[in-house]
Coordinates of C-alpha atoms and ligand atoms in Angstrom, one line a residue:
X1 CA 192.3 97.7 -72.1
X2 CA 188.6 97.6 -70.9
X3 CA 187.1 96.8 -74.0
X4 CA 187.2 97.3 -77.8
X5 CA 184.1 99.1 -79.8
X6 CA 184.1 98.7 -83.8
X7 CA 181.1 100.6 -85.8
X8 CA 182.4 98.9 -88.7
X9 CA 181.5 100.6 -91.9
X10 CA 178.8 102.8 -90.5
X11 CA 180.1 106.5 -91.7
X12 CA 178.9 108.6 -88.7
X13 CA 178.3 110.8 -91.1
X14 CA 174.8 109.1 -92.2
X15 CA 173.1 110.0 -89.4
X16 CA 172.6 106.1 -88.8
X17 CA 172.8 104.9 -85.3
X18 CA 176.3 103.9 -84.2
X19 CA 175.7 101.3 -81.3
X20 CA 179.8 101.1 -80.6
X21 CA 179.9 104.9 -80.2
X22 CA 176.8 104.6 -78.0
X23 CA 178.7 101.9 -75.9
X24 CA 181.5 104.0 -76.0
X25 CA 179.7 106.8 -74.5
X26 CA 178.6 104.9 -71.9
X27 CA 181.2 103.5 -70.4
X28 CA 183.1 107.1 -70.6
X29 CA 179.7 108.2 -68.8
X30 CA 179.8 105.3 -66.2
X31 CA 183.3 106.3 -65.9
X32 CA 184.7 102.7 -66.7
X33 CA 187.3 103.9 -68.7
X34 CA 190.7 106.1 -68.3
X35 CA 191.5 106.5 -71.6
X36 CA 189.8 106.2 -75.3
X37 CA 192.1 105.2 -78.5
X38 CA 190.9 106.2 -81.9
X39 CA 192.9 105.4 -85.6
X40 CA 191.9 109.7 -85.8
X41 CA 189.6 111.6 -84.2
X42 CA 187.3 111.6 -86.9
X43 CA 186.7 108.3 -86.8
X44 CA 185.2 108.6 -83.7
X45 CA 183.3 112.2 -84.5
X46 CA 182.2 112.8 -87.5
X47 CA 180.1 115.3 -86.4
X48 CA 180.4 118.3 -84.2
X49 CA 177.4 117.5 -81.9
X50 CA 179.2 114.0 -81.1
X51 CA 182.4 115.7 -80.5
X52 CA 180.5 118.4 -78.1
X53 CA 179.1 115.1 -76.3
X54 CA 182.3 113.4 -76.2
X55 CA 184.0 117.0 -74.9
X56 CA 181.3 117.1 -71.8
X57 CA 181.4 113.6 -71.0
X58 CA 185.5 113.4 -71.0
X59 CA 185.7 117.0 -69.1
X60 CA 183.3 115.5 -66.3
X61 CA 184.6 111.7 -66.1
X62 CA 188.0 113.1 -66.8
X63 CA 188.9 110.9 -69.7
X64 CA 191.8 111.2 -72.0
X65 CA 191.6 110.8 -75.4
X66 CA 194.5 109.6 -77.2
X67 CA 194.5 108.7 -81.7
X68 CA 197.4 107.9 -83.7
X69 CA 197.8 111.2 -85.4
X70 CA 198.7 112.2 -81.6
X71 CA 196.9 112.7 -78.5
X72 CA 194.7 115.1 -77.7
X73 CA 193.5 116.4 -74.2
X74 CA 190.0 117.2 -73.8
X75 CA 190.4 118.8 -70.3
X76 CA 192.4 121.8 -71.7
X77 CA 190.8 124.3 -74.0
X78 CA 194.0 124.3 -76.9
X79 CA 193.3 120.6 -76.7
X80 CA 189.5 121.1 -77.5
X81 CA 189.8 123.6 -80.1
X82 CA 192.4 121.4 -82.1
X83 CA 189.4 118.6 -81.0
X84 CA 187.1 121.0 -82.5
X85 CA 188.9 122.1 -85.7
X86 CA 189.6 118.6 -86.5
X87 CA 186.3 117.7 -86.2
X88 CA 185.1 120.5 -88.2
X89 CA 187.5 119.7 -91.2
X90 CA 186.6 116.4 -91.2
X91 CA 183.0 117.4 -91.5
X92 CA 183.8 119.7 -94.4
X93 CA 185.5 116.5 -95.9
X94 CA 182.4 114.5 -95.5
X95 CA 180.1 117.4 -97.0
X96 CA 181.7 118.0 -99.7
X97 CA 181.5 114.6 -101.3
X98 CA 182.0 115.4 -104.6
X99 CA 185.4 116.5 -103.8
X100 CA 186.3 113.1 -102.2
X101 CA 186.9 111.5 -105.6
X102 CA 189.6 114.4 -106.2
X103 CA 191.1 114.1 -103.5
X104 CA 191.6 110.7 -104.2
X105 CA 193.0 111.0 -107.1
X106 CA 195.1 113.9 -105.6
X107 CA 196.6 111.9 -103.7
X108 CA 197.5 108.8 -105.8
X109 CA 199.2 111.4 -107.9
X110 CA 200.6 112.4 -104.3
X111 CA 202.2 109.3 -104.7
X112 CA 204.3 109.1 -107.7
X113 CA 201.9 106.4 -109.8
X114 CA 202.6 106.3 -113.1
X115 CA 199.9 107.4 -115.0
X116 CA 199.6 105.7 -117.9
X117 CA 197.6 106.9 -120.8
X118 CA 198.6 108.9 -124.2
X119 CA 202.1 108.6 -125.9
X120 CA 205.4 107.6 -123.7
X121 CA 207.2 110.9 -122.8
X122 CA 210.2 111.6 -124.6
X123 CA 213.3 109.7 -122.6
X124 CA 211.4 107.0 -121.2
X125 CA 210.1 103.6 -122.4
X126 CA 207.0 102.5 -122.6
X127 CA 206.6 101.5 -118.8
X128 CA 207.3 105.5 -118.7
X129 CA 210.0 104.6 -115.8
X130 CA 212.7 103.4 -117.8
X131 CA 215.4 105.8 -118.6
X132 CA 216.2 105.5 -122.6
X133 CA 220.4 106.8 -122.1
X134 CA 220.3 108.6 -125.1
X135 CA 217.3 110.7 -125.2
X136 CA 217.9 111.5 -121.2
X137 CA 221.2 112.7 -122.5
X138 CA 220.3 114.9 -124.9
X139 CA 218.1 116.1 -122.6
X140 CA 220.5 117.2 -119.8
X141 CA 222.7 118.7 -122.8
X142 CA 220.1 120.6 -123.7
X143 CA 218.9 122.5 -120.8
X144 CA 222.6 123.1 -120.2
X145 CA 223.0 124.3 -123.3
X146 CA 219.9 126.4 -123.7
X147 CA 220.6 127.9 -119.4
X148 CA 224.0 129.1 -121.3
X149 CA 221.8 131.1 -123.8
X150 CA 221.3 128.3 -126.9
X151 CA 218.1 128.9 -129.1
X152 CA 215.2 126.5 -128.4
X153 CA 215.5 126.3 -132.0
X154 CA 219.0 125.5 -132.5
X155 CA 217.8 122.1 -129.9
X156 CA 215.3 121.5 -132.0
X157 CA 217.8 121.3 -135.5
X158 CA 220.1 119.2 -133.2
X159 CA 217.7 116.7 -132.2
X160 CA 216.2 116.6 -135.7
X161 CA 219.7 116.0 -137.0
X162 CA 220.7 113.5 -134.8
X163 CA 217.3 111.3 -135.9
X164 CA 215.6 111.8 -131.8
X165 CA 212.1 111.0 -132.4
X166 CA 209.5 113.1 -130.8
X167 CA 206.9 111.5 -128.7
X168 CA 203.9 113.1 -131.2
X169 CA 206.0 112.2 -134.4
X170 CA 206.1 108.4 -132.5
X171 CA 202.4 108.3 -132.8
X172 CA 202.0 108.1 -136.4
X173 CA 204.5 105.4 -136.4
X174 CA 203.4 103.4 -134.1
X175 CA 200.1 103.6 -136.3
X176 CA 201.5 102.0 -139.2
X177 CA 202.7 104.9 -141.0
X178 CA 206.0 105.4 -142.6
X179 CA 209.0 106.1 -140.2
X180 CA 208.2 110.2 -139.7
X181 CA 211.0 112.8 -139.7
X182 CA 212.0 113.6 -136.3
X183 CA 209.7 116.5 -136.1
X184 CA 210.9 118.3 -133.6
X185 CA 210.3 122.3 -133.2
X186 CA 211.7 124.9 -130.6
X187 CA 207.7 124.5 -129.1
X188 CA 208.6 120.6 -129.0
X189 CA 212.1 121.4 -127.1
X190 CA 210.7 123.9 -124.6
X191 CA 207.7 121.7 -123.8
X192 CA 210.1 119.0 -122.7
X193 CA 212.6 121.7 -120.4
X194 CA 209.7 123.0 -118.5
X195 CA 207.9 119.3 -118.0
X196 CA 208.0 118.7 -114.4
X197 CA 208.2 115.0 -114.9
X198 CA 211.9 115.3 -116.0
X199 CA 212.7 116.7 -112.3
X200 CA 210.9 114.1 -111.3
X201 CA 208.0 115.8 -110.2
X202 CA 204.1 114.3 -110.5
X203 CA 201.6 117.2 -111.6
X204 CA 198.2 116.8 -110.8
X205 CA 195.8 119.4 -112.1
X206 CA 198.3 122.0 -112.6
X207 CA 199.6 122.3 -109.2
X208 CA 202.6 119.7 -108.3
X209 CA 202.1 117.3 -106.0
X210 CA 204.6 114.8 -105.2
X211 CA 208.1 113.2 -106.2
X212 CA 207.5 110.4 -109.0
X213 CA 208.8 106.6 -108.8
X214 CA 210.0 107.3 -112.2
X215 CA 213.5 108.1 -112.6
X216 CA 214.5 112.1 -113.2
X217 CA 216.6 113.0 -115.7
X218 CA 216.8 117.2 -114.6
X219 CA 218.1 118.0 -111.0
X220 CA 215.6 120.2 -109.4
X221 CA 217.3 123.4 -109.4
X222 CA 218.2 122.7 -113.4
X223 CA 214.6 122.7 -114.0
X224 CA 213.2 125.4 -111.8
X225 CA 216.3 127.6 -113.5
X226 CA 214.7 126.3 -116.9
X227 CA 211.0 127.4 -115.9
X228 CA 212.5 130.7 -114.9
X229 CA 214.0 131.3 -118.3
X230 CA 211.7 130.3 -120.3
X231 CA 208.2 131.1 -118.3
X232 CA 205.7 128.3 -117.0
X233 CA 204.2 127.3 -120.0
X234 CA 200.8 126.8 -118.0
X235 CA 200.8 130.6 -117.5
X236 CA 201.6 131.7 -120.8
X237 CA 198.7 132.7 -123.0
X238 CA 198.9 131.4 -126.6
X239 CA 197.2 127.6 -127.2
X240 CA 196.4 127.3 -123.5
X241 CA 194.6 131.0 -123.8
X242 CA 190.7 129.6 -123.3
X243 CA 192.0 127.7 -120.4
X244 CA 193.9 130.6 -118.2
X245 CA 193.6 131.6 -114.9
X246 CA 193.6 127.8 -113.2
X247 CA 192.4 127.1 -110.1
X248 CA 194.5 126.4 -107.2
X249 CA 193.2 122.9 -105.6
X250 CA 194.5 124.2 -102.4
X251 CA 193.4 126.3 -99.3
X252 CA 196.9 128.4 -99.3
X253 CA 198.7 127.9 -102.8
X254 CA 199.3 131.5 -103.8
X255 CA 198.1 132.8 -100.4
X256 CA 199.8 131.8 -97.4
X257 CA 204.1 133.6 -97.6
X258 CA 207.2 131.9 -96.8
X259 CA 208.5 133.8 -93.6
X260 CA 212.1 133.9 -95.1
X261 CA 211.5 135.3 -98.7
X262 CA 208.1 136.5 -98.5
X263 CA 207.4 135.0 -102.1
X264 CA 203.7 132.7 -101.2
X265 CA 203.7 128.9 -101.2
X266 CA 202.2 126.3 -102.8
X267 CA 201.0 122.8 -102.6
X268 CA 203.9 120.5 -102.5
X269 CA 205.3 117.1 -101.1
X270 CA 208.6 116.9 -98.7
X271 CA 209.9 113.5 -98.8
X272 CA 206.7 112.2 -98.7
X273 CA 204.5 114.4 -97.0
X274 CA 202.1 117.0 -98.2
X275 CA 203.3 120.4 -97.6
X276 CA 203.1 123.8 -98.8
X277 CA 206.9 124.7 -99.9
X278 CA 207.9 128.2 -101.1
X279 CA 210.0 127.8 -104.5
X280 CA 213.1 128.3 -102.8
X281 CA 212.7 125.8 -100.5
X282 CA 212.8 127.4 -97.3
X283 CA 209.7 125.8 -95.8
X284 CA 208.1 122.7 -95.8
X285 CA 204.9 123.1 -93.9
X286 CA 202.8 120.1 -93.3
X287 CA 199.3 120.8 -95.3
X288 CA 196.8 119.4 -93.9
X289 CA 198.3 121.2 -90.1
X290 CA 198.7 124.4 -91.9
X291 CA 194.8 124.4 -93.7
X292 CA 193.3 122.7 -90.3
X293 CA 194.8 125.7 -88.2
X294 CA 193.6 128.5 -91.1
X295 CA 189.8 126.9 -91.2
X296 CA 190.1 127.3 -87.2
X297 CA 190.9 130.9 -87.4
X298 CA 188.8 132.1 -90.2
X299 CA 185.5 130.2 -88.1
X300 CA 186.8 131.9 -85.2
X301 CA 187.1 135.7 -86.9
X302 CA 184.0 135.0 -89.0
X303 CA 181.6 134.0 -85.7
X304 CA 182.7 137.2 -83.8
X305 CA 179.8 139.8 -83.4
X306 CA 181.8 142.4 -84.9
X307 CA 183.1 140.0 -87.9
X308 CA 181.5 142.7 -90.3
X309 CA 184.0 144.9 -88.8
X310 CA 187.5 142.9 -89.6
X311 CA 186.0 142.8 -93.1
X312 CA 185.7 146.9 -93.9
X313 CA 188.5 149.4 -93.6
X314 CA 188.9 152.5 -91.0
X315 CA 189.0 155.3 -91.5
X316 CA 186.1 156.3 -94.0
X317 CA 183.6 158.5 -91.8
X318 CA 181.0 156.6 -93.8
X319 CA 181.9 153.4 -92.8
X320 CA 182.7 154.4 -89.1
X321 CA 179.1 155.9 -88.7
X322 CA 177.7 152.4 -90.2
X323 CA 179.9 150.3 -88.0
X324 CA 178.9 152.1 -84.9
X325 CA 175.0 152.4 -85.5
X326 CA 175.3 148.6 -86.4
X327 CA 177.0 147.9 -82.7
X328 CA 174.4 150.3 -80.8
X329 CA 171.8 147.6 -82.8
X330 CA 173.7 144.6 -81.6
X331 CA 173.9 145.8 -78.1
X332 CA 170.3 146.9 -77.7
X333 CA 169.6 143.0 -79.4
X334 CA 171.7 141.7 -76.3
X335 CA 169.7 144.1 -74.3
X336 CA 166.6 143.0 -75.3
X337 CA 167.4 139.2 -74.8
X338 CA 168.7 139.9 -71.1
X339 CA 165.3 141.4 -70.6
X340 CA 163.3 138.7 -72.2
X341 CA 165.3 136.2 -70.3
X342 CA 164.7 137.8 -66.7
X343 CA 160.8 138.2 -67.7
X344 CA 160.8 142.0 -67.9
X345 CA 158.9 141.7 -70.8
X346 CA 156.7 139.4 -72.7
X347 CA 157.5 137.5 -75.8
X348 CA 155.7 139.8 -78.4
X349 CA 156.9 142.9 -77.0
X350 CA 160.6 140.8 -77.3
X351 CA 159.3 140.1 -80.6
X352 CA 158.1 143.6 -81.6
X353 CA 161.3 144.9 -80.4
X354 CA 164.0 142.5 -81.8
X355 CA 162.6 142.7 -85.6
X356 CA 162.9 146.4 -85.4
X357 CA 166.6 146.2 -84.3
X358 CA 167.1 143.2 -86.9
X359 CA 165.8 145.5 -89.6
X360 CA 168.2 148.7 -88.3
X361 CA 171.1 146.5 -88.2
X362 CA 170.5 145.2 -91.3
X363 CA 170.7 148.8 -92.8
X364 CA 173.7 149.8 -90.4
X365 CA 175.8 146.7 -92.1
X366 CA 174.3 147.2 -95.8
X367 CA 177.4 149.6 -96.8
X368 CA 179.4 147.7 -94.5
X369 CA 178.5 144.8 -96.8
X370 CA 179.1 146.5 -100.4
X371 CA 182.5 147.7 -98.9
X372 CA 183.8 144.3 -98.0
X373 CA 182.9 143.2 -101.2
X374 CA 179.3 141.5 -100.5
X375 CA 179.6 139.1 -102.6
X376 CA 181.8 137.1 -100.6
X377 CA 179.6 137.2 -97.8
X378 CA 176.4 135.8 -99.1
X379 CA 175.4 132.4 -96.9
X380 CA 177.6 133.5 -94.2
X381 CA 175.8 134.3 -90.9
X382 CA 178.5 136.9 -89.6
X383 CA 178.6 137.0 -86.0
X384 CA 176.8 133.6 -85.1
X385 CA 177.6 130.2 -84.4
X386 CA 176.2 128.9 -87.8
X387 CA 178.7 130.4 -89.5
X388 CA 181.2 127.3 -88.5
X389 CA 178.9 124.8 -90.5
X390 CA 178.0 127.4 -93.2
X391 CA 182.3 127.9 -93.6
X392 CA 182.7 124.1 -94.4
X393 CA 180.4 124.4 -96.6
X394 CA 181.8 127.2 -98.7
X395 CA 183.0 126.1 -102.0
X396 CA 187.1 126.6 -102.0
X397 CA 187.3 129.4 -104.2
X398 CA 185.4 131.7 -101.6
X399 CA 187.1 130.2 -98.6
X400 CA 190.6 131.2 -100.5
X401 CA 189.1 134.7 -101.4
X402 CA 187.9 135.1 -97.9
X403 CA 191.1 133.8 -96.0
X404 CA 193.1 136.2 -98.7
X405 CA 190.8 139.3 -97.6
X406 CA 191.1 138.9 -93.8
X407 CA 194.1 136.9 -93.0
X408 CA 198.0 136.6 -93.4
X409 CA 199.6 133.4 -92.8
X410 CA 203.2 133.2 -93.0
X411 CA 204.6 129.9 -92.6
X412 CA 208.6 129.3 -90.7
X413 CA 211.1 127.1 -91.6
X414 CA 211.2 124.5 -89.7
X415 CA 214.8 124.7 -88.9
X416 CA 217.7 122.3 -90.1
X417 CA 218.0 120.3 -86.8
X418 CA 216.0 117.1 -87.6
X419 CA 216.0 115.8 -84.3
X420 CA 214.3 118.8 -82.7
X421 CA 211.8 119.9 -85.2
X422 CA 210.0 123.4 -84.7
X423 CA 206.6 122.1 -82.8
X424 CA 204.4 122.1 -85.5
X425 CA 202.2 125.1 -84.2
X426 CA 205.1 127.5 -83.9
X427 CA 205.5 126.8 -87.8
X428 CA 202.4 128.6 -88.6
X429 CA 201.6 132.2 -87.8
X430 CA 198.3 133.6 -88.7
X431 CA 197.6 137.4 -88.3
X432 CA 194.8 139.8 -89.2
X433 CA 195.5 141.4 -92.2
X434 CA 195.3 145.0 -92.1
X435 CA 192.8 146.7 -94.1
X436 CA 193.3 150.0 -95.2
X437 CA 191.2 152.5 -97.4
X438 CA 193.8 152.3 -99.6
X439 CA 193.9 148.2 -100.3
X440 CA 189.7 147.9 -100.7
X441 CA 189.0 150.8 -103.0
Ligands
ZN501 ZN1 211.0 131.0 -99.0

């Protein structure tokens, strides 16, 4: 250990000068060190043009860079792209700052706190962790009864009968008010079978997230058959109707497919670790690996010259004739650059030349545009290197409808041998989706 560099507190994301990192850089640079150990590499980089500096220095000096999350080699090119696309997601983390807050309460959900708040659930006590014997066994009798085909209503008369007191009836109570009747309605029952919470599962904004501390009173598979039967409550229209269609917090909930059954994931947690799981089970992909790998890909399609390209189908003479005028444009643009850079001609007649082309290409790519649904495009400076900031940048919505429209990620089990895991990499496989006339008319 040569030495120990803290920029305590100084987010390198302020644009603030970081003397440690300076130091840092200079020792790599006067080649007193071997080897650089970071908590993650965005603690050293927080933004791109560090990481470039760090990549040159390292590449030239020969340094290895090692963090906890796992080490990663700066002198091969699959270690600087993982480098690269860590870098970059932890600058989209950083930029979008009003999502930090979310996350963090994403991932206290994550896990398991209790959330206090409104009336206790039904079969708990106050601390909302306690198990209260006989309301949890009415519970379990009735989702076995009501699997075996027993009226939600018919629960409802039961639990009336038997003087079960329904969390809302409790309220009134609790207020002073005159024991109520038990109050409870087939609604009441089937809003209890279908509450995650009773498998044990925390919900955070609609999409589950984690395993609580509380006790469960449903095995899993009793309350996913429950869901099945009688329909996610959060989907069905009716009271909820003004608040349909939500929003999937995640990059690939509803996008990326399990390998196995081909049904698509969604945001999970796997004995403790974030994860997109299909509903079966079969996979339990690490999320933050699995979003990190499909921001790589979708920079990496989007900054090709012919990006425009993955975006439209084949196959439509109109679109053919547009796609090749628009790469006759971009190759006279190269053209034109090569001759500007050799000083075969001056900088107006470069000028003169390259706002024509711009304005051609600009036409050649206009239907290319309105058939891959412009929309989605706008901000997005296809084909360059500014699309990797501009991506980052892109609220989530359009980064899901954009990784839906050119990409299909499939995800693998991971296999049941725990001591040899699948690498993590071989886990997921991203592919360009196929466009056909058929799928963007
Ligand atoms: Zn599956």
């Amino acid at each position: 250990m040569v030495d120990e560099q803290v920029d305590n507190s100084i987010s390198a994301s302020t644009g603030k000068e970081r003397p440690a990192w300076k130091s840092v850089l200079a020792m790599v640079e006067a080649r007193a060190v071997d080897i650089i150990v970071a908590w993650h590499i965005d603690r050293m980089t927080r933004s791109m043009l560090d990481l470039e500096e760090l990549i040159l220095l390292a590449e030239d000096a020969g340094v290895g860079v090692a963090t906890a999350s796992g080490d990663i080699d700066l002198t091969t090119d699959v270690g600087r792209m993982v480098a690269r696309i860590l870098a970059a997601v932890a600058r989209a983390e950083v930029e979008r700052k009003a999502a930090r807050q979310r996350l963090a309460n994403a991932a206290r959900a994550a896990e398991g706190d209790v959330h206090f708040g409104g009336v206790r659930p039904f079969g708990y006590e106050n601390d909302r962790i306690t198990v209260i014997p006989r309301e949890a066994d009415a519970i379990r009798k009735a989702a076995g009864d009501v699997l075996a085909g027993k009226a939600l209503a018919e629960v409802a008369r039961e639990w009336s009968a038997a003087g079960l007191i329904s969390s809302r009836a409790e309220i009134g109570w609790e207020k002073g008010k005159r024991k109520p009747k038990a109050g409870w309605s087939a609604r009441g029952v089937k809003n209890v079978l279908v509450n995650p919470r009773y498998a044990g599962i925390r919900v955070y904004n609609g999409d589950e997230v984690g395993t609580g501390v509380w006790q469960k009173i449903l095995e899993l598979e009793e309350y996913l058959a429950l869901v099945q039967l009688l329909g996610d409550p959060r989907r069905k229209k009716g009271e909820n109707a003004g608040r349909s269609g939500r929003k999937p917090q995640s990059l690939l909930t509803g996008i990326a497919r399990c390998q196995k059954c081909g049904e698509t994931v969604r945001a999970a947690s796997n004995r403790g670790e974030l994860t997109y799981s299909c509903r079966m089970s079969h996979v339990h992909t690490n999320r933050e690996y699995a979003e990190m790998r499909t921001h790589g890909d979708m920079i990496d399609r989007l900054s090709r010259p012919d990006a425009l390209g993955l975006l439209v189908p084949s196959g439509i003479d109109e679109v053919d004739a547009a796609k090749a005028e628009a790469e006759r444009q971009r190759a006279k643009l190269d053209q034109l650059a090569k001759l500007l850079a050799a000083d075969l001609m001056t900088v107006e007649q470069f000028t003169t030349a390259t706002t024509a082309a711009r304005e051609k290409l600009k036409e050649a790519e206009l239907p290319l545009k309105k058939v891959a649904g412009g929309d989605l495009l706008i901000g997005l400076d296809l084909g360059t290197s500014r699309v990797k900031g501009q991506w980052v940048e892109l609220p989530l919505e359009r980064q899901r409808n954009l990784v839906e429209a050119l990409l299909e990620v499939a995800l693998v089990p991971r296999g049941r041998k725990r001591r040899d895991p699948m690498p993590l990499a071989e886990q997921v496989v991203i592919e360009d989706r196929k466009v056909t006339a058929a799928s963007a008319t």
